Each structure stands twice: as C-alpha cells, then as structure tokens.
C-alpha cells in the first residue's frame, strides 16, 4: 500500500495537509473526494527503498524476451475472452523475473482501482515503451484490445528476431577480436620478456625489429594500468558527449555512414521504421501521433529528425514521401513504395511489405558481414603473430650466420 501526501480544501474552505494510504493515486484521490475534500495537490511519498532502487545501477531490468512472451500470452488470454485483470493474475504466477512480476502486479492493482490499462502501463516506461502504450491505448479506446494485443505480439516477435540478427552480427567479430587481443597481449607482456635475457647472453647488437618489439613489450609491462585507463576514460567521455544533442546527432550520423556496418544499420532503421509505423496505423493510431511515437523509438537521432520533418510536412498538408526523400537516409525503393501507398490509401500494407523485404535484407547483410569479417580478422591476427615470431627469431638467425661465417 503506497502513501500519498495531499493538500486539499474542506467544505469550509480551509486548507488541509496530510498523508493517506491507497493502492494507487486515483484511489487516494477518490478517497479524499468521498470525504468532500477538494484536492489541490497529491503526490506519492517515496521511501528510502524506492530511492535506492531507482539509483541502483545493478538493478535488473525487464528483458525484451520476457515482454514478448508476456504480450503473446496476454493476447491469447484476452482473445479467449478472459478478463484483463484475471489474465494479468494468471500471468503474474508464471513470470520468472521478480522485477517484471512486481510491475505486472502494480498494473493489475491500478486497473482494479479504475485506472486505464494504457495509463497504468505508462507508469513503467522501463518495461513498456511509448509505442507499446500508444497501441494499447488505441485498442482500449476502440474496444479492440484483443486484436491490438495480437498485432502487438506479432510486431514484438519480429522486432526481437531482428534484434537477434543484429546482435549475432556484432557478437561474433567482437569475440574474435577479444581473443586475438588477449593472445597478442599475453605474448607481448608474458612471453617476449623471457627472451630478453636469452638475447642478452648472446652479446652483440640485436636487429632493429627485435629492439623495437622488446622496447614496446617493456612499455606495455610498465605502463599497462595507465594504458588500460585510457580506453575507459575515452568511453566515459564519449558516453557523456552522446547525452548531448550535438553528440548524439554526430555519432548517429557517423554510424550510418560507416563502411559495410553503416549499410546494415540503415537497413535495420528502415525495417524498424516501416514495421512500427505500419503497425500503429493499422491499429488505428492517428498518423501524426504514430510518427511522433516512431521518431522517439527509432534509436537513431538522424532517422528521428527525418521522421519529425515528415510529421511536420503532413501537418501542413503535404505528403510523407517528400521529406523522407530529402533526408537522404531512406532508399529510393522505400520512397516509391510509401508514395504509392499514400496514393492508393494502402500505406500500412506497403509499409508492412517494405518491412518484410528489409528484414530479409538485414539477414543477408548479417551473413555477408560475418563471412567477410572472419577471414579479415584471421589475416590481421596472422600478420601480427607472424611479425612477433619473426622479430623473435631474427637474433637466432643472425647468431647462426655468425657461427657459420666463423
């Protein structure tokens, strides 16, 4: 039971302050009104546990996979005629995540106290995105919550599959690079110094490549902590800069124009934009509200700016295709299909077809990138390890030639 601090006026016009217990803010407001109070201020009192939970960086969040499973199960229950509160009650017992279970319990309590489903979900932005809330609100308003939940489940499953493909493309090269880096550092820090004493016993001057490698190895061993702090510091600075308006725009624009990887990000952005917008329009969300939601959930500032320009264009009575074309981000095929969709009045169908096409394009791009990165990394690793081995064997070759000459 939560506690709420209130300021209200009684029937005599006197201002009264106090604290009231209630399961939700609406319940607290109704309770005060039943006592013939006019509420002027009502806010929840945050306890020490609430504050610590909010600032705790290790607090587990809600996984996208859990949300996908929950949405599909809830859609099935609602389609079968199960009341929403009863459905949430059934799902609460099946949810494994403690955090997600608490959120669903809080939503169920809010709904029981008279708060709308969308409004109760909006209180938990870490679990339910603006897109999710917008679609639920459209279904709630139109009385087609079962159809919206079904559509939302399908969308989330497609988005999760797309996210998995992109993660798969990222994880493999990162693991290979990580292993290659660890092996190289191990050779430079732990193995090469053991040869230094051996070479010193030979006498004479070492070859230049060997001297450079030994000096680099000494530098790494003595300055390792300092060198390890540099990337951490750069990461923190970059992260802070990314929080600024200029920083996020610059980095997002740079990512989109990266060779090979930028093409993949563009395809992912197009697929996400078209599928999200198509799903919202098909669910009955007004086009301006849908574009606003899509822009905020695009994940890329450059794409967001292009979508917002399209939104302003529609507000002024123009078409959506023209500002998308001027952005330079969306491929010509997307512009043409969106334009045809606008002309024929089947925009959501065209958007869905574009999304399906670009999902396949992402799959193809991921496979191509993975097959390309693997030999490149192996070649680079071979060159680095080979250069180290050659530098270590040069003194031995030199000593052998001196013995032969003698």
XYZ file of C-alpha atoms in Angstrom:
406
model
C 0.000 0.000 0.000
C 1.523 3.329 -1.088
C 1.396 6.572 0.865
C 0.366 9.891 -0.699
C 0.883 13.403 0.638
C -2.049 15.672 -0.123
C -3.096 19.304 0.118
C -6.852 19.856 -0.041
C -9.638 22.244 0.931
C -12.591 21.164 3.049
C -16.187 22.354 2.701
C -15.403 25.356 4.909
C -12.637 26.456 2.523
C -9.843 25.615 4.954
C -6.568 24.205 3.557
C -5.680 20.809 4.982
C -2.441 18.844 4.586
C -1.964 15.178 5.391
C -0.963 11.693 4.351
C -3.286 8.989 3.032
C -2.718 5.316 2.183
C -4.075 3.855 -1.056
C -3.086 1.263 -3.686
C -2.855 3.922 -6.417
C -3.036 7.702 -6.892
C -6.554 7.555 -8.341
C -7.771 5.557 -5.348
C -6.266 8.141 -2.999
C -7.943 10.955 -4.940
C -11.324 9.154 -4.866
C -10.994 8.526 -1.143
C -10.356 12.230 -0.470
C -13.257 13.288 -2.671
C -15.550 10.908 -0.799
C -14.679 12.914 2.316
C -15.838 16.043 0.445
C -12.305 17.413 0.059
C -11.199 19.430 -2.990
C -7.736 18.095 -3.846
C -5.186 20.715 -4.935
C -2.029 18.596 -4.694
C -1.449 14.848 -4.439
C 1.952 13.129 -4.715
C 3.312 9.745 -3.738
C 5.795 9.619 -0.862
C 8.956 7.832 -1.964
C 10.517 5.626 0.701
C 14.232 5.020 1.148
C 13.887 1.651 -0.600
C 12.252 3.312 -3.611
C 15.061 5.869 -3.897
C 17.784 3.217 -3.555
C 16.051 1.033 -6.139
C 15.924 3.955 -8.555
C 19.632 4.839 -8.295
C 20.885 1.246 -8.063
C 22.922 0.662 -11.254
C 22.801 -3.124 -10.769
C 19.021 -3.321 -10.536
C 17.813 -5.922 -13.050
C 15.543 -4.594 -15.761
C 12.857 -6.177 -17.904
C 14.238 -8.255 -20.764
C 12.710 -7.808 -24.187
C 12.231 -11.580 -24.403
C 10.083 -11.537 -21.240
C 7.960 -8.742 -22.704
C 7.463 -10.673 -25.962
C 6.313 -13.811 -24.102
C 4.031 -11.774 -21.809
C 2.411 -9.961 -24.754
C 1.754 -13.184 -26.669
C 0.266 -14.915 -23.609
C -1.892 -11.900 -22.723
C -3.114 -11.664 -26.339
C -4.110 -15.336 -26.247
C -5.966 -14.948 -22.941
C -7.837 -11.788 -23.987
C -8.754 -13.333 -27.376
C -10.181 -16.317 -25.462
C -12.486 -13.968 -23.541
C -10.561 -13.885 -20.254
C -11.000 -10.502 -18.446
C -7.833 -8.401 -18.411
C -7.466 -8.435 -14.605
C -7.892 -12.202 -14.445
C -5.440 -12.590 -17.329
C -2.820 -10.481 -15.537
C -3.415 -12.500 -12.383
C -2.758 -15.754 -14.290
C 0.389 -14.385 -15.939
C 1.797 -12.967 -12.690
C 2.196 -16.506 -11.311
C 4.075 -17.614 -14.450
C 6.547 -14.708 -14.757
C 10.058 -15.642 -13.620
C 11.542 -12.122 -13.449
C 10.983 -10.591 -9.990
C 11.077 -7.027 -11.342
C 8.599 -7.742 -14.144
C 6.305 -9.601 -11.724
C 6.228 -6.521 -9.453
C 5.375 -4.291 -12.412
C 2.513 -6.529 -13.589
C 1.182 -6.733 -10.014
C 1.216 -2.924 -9.783
C -0.598 -2.638 -13.140
C -3.244 -5.133 -12.033
C -3.788 -3.139 -8.826
C -4.132 0.101 -10.814
C -6.689 -1.453 -13.187
C -8.693 -2.795 -10.235
C -8.766 0.704 -8.774
C -10.225 2.136 -12.007
C -7.130 3.323 -13.906
C -6.997 2.546 -17.639
C -4.691 -0.170 -18.942
C -2.592 2.239 -21.033
C -2.298 4.765 -18.184
C -1.196 2.071 -15.746
C 1.425 0.765 -18.207
C 2.666 4.304 -18.868
C 3.848 4.446 -15.235
C 6.501 1.822 -16.058
C 8.472 3.171 -19.062
C 11.369 0.765 -18.477
C 9.055 -2.156 -19.241
C 6.520 -0.660 -21.658
C 7.723 1.713 -24.369
C 5.768 4.650 -25.737
C 4.944 2.514 -28.775
C 3.502 -0.218 -26.561
C 1.402 2.248 -24.557
C 0.137 4.001 -27.712
C -1.092 0.757 -29.247
C -2.739 -0.404 -26.017
C -4.458 2.982 -25.717
C -5.747 2.687 -29.302
C -7.084 -0.797 -28.599
C -8.614 0.298 -25.314
C -10.322 3.312 -26.902
C -11.581 1.403 -29.939
C -12.716 -1.650 -27.976
C -10.428 -3.955 -29.978
C -7.835 -4.735 -27.323
C -7.659 -8.417 -28.317
C -6.812 -7.569 -31.952
C -4.287 -4.911 -30.880
C -2.563 -7.303 -28.474
C -2.337 -9.903 -31.236
C -0.842 -7.334 -33.623
C 1.493 -6.020 -30.931
C 2.716 -9.541 -30.133
C 3.494 -10.184 -33.792
C 5.342 -6.874 -34.034
C 7.412 -7.548 -30.888
C 8.314 -11.041 -32.102
C 9.505 -9.613 -35.445
C 11.456 -6.863 -33.661
C 13.068 -9.396 -31.312
C 14.071 -11.586 -34.254
C 15.618 -8.577 -35.998
C 17.445 -7.575 -32.818
C 18.795 -11.117 -32.507
C 20.195 -10.998 -36.036
C 21.994 -7.701 -35.374
C 23.379 -8.958 -32.052
C 24.580 -12.094 -33.805
C 26.456 -9.955 -36.309
C 28.050 -7.950 -33.506
C 28.946 -10.711 -31.046
C 30.998 -12.947 -33.339
C 33.544 -10.358 -34.544
C 33.793 -8.871 -31.040
C 34.612 -12.283 -29.552
C 37.217 -12.977 -32.248
C 38.797 -9.529 -31.759
C 38.786 -10.014 -27.990
C 40.519 -13.391 -28.204
C 43.069 -12.042 -30.692
C 43.813 -9.060 -28.440
C 44.237 -11.230 -25.329
C 46.602 -13.622 -27.143
C 48.681 -10.736 -28.518
C 48.911 -9.005 -25.122
C 49.889 -12.292 -23.471
C 52.727 -12.730 -25.949
C 53.943 -9.148 -25.534
C 53.695 -8.995 -21.725
C 54.399 -12.548 -20.551
C 56.293 -14.434 -23.276
C 58.597 -11.922 -25.000
C 60.310 -10.657 -21.777
C 61.615 -14.205 -21.170
C 63.557 -13.979 -24.437
C 65.182 -10.696 -23.427
C 67.630 -12.351 -21.005
C 68.389 -15.062 -23.547
C 69.241 -12.451 -26.196
C 71.368 -10.518 -23.685
C 73.541 -13.597 -23.166
C 74.292 -13.727 -26.891
C 76.123 -10.422 -26.819
C 76.294 -8.106 -29.791
C 73.639 -5.778 -31.154
C 70.134 -7.091 -31.776
C 68.340 -6.453 -35.092
C 66.263 -3.257 -35.230
C 62.809 -5.012 -35.425
C 63.676 -7.090 -32.340
C 64.831 -3.993 -30.387
C 61.591 -2.174 -31.283
C 59.473 -5.158 -30.185
C 61.360 -5.542 -26.885
C 61.011 -1.795 -26.172
C 57.283 -1.969 -26.910
C 56.960 -5.004 -24.624
C 58.730 -3.136 -21.779
C 56.487 -0.125 -22.301
C 53.346 -2.285 -22.086
C 54.529 -4.055 -18.933
C 55.405 -0.838 -17.088
C 52.505 1.306 -18.339
C 49.789 -1.354 -18.560
C 47.480 0.169 -15.926
C 47.818 3.620 -17.441
C 47.076 2.269 -20.927
C 44.063 0.348 -19.564
C 42.619 3.552 -18.054
C 42.765 5.449 -21.383
C 40.017 3.438 -23.202
C 37.830 3.531 -20.076
C 38.224 7.313 -19.867
C 37.508 7.716 -23.579
C 34.396 5.545 -23.225
C 33.093 7.665 -20.322
C 33.757 10.921 -22.215
C 32.112 9.556 -25.354
C 29.110 8.386 -23.345
C 28.715 11.809 -21.732
C 29.027 13.541 -25.098
C 26.435 11.149 -26.535
C 23.949 12.502 -23.993
C 24.183 15.960 -25.575
C 22.090 16.974 -28.602
C 25.138 17.626 -30.787
C 26.933 14.496 -29.652
C 24.090 12.072 -30.336
C 23.467 13.574 -33.784
C 27.162 13.455 -34.757
C 27.725 9.881 -33.564
C 24.492 8.544 -35.084
C 25.282 10.203 -38.408
C 28.812 8.750 -38.319
C 27.482 5.253 -37.573
C 25.077 5.354 -40.512
C 27.884 6.321 -42.920
C 30.380 3.678 -41.735
C 31.515 1.292 -44.497
C 29.551 -2.005 -44.547
C 28.308 -1.622 -40.954
C 26.525 1.650 -41.768
C 24.587 -0.077 -44.541
C 23.408 -2.702 -42.051
C 22.314 -0.016 -39.563
C 20.391 1.805 -42.300
C 18.534 -1.360 -43.264
C 17.702 -2.040 -39.613
C 16.435 1.550 -39.199
C 14.265 1.303 -42.343
C 12.837 -2.056 -41.256
C 12.074 -0.780 -37.754
C 10.536 2.475 -39.038
C 8.263 0.845 -41.626
C 7.105 -2.011 -39.391
C 6.434 0.249 -36.407
C 4.599 2.892 -38.433
C 2.590 0.275 -40.331
C 1.581 -1.455 -37.090
C 0.499 1.811 -35.448
C -1.535 2.990 -38.462
C -3.196 -0.424 -38.789
C -4.042 -0.294 -35.081
C -5.947 2.967 -35.542
C -3.367 5.366 -34.105
C -3.597 8.806 -35.830
C -0.784 9.379 -38.331
C 0.715 12.412 -36.514
C 0.756 10.606 -33.176
C 2.125 7.480 -34.871
C 5.005 9.415 -36.464
C 5.793 11.086 -33.149
C 5.964 7.685 -31.439
C 8.025 6.140 -34.250
C 10.501 9.038 -34.143
C 11.062 8.669 -30.396
C 11.582 4.904 -30.678
C 13.741 4.970 -33.831
C 17.016 4.570 -31.907
C 18.900 6.955 -34.205
C 18.857 10.753 -33.983
C 19.300 11.273 -37.740
C 16.365 8.974 -38.510
C 14.327 10.679 -35.770
C 14.948 14.118 -37.326
C 13.904 12.828 -40.762
C 10.679 11.362 -39.344
C 9.859 14.562 -37.458
C 10.297 16.551 -40.691
C 7.872 14.154 -42.358
C 5.464 14.719 -39.481
C 5.618 18.498 -39.930
C 5.116 18.023 -43.675
C 1.911 16.044 -43.079
C 0.710 18.599 -40.533
C 0.998 21.251 -43.265
C -0.991 19.092 -45.690
C 1.897 17.661 -47.687
C 2.872 14.040 -48.346
C 5.116 11.889 -46.176
C 7.334 10.680 -49.030
C 8.883 14.062 -49.936
C 10.670 14.854 -46.618
C 11.799 11.221 -46.355
C 13.424 11.593 -49.778
C 15.169 14.846 -48.774
C 16.680 13.209 -45.675
C 18.978 11.076 -47.860
C 18.651 8.126 -45.470
C 15.770 6.160 -46.918
C 16.479 4.240 -50.170
C 14.581 5.179 -53.370
C 12.541 1.952 -53.264
C 11.184 2.865 -49.828
C 10.241 6.368 -51.008
C 8.476 4.996 -54.095
C 6.500 2.371 -52.162
C 5.491 4.883 -49.482
C 4.370 7.264 -52.231
C 2.310 4.518 -53.894
C 0.812 3.608 -50.530
C -0.232 7.215 -49.953
C -1.775 7.491 -53.418
C -3.757 4.248 -53.130
C -4.725 4.653 -49.461
C -2.943 1.389 -48.521
C 0.024 2.898 -46.696
C 0.030 0.342 -43.847
C 0.107 -2.564 -46.360
C 3.017 -1.027 -48.265
C 4.890 -0.355 -45.023
C 4.428 -3.970 -43.962
C 5.789 -5.218 -47.315
C 8.802 -2.889 -47.032
C 9.476 -4.176 -43.511
C 9.336 -7.820 -44.668
C 11.704 -7.051 -47.540
C 14.222 -5.260 -45.332
C 14.087 -7.988 -42.695
C 15.389 -10.321 -45.401
C 17.937 -7.690 -46.442
C 19.195 -7.469 -42.845
C 19.505 -11.258 -42.703
C 21.509 -11.267 -45.953
C 23.699 -8.349 -44.783
C 24.419 -10.068 -41.449
C 25.524 -13.277 -43.188
C 27.658 -11.337 -45.660
C 29.293 -9.275 -42.918
C 30.021 -12.342 -40.780
C 31.578 -14.204 -43.704
C 33.666 -11.120 -44.579
C 34.852 -10.261 -41.060
C 36.060 -13.763 -40.193
C 38.855 -14.021 -42.809
C 39.844 -10.364 -42.283
C 40.322 -10.870 -38.537
C 42.196 -14.133 -39.086
C 44.515 -12.444 -41.611
C 45.196 -9.495 -39.278
C 45.847 -11.829 -36.355
C 48.136 -13.966 -38.535
C 50.129 -10.911 -39.616
C 50.530 -9.645 -36.018
C 51.525 -13.028 -34.566
C 53.777 -13.721 -37.569
C 55.551 -10.371 -37.156
C 56.164 -11.095 -33.458
C 57.568 -14.549 -34.216
C 59.862 -13.184 -36.970
C 61.182 -10.437 -34.664
C 61.984 -13.074 -32.033
C 63.758 -15.381 -34.485
C 65.862 -12.693 -36.209
C 68.605 -12.727 -33.488
C 68.749 -16.526 -33.716
C 69.183 -16.340 -37.484
C 71.875 -13.672 -37.053
C 73.727 -15.783 -34.471
C 73.577 -18.825 -36.774
C 75.047 -16.830 -39.687
C 77.839 -15.510 -37.422
C 78.705 -19.072 -36.333
C 78.702 -20.253 -39.961
C 80.956 -17.374 -41.009
C 83.337 -18.078 -38.142
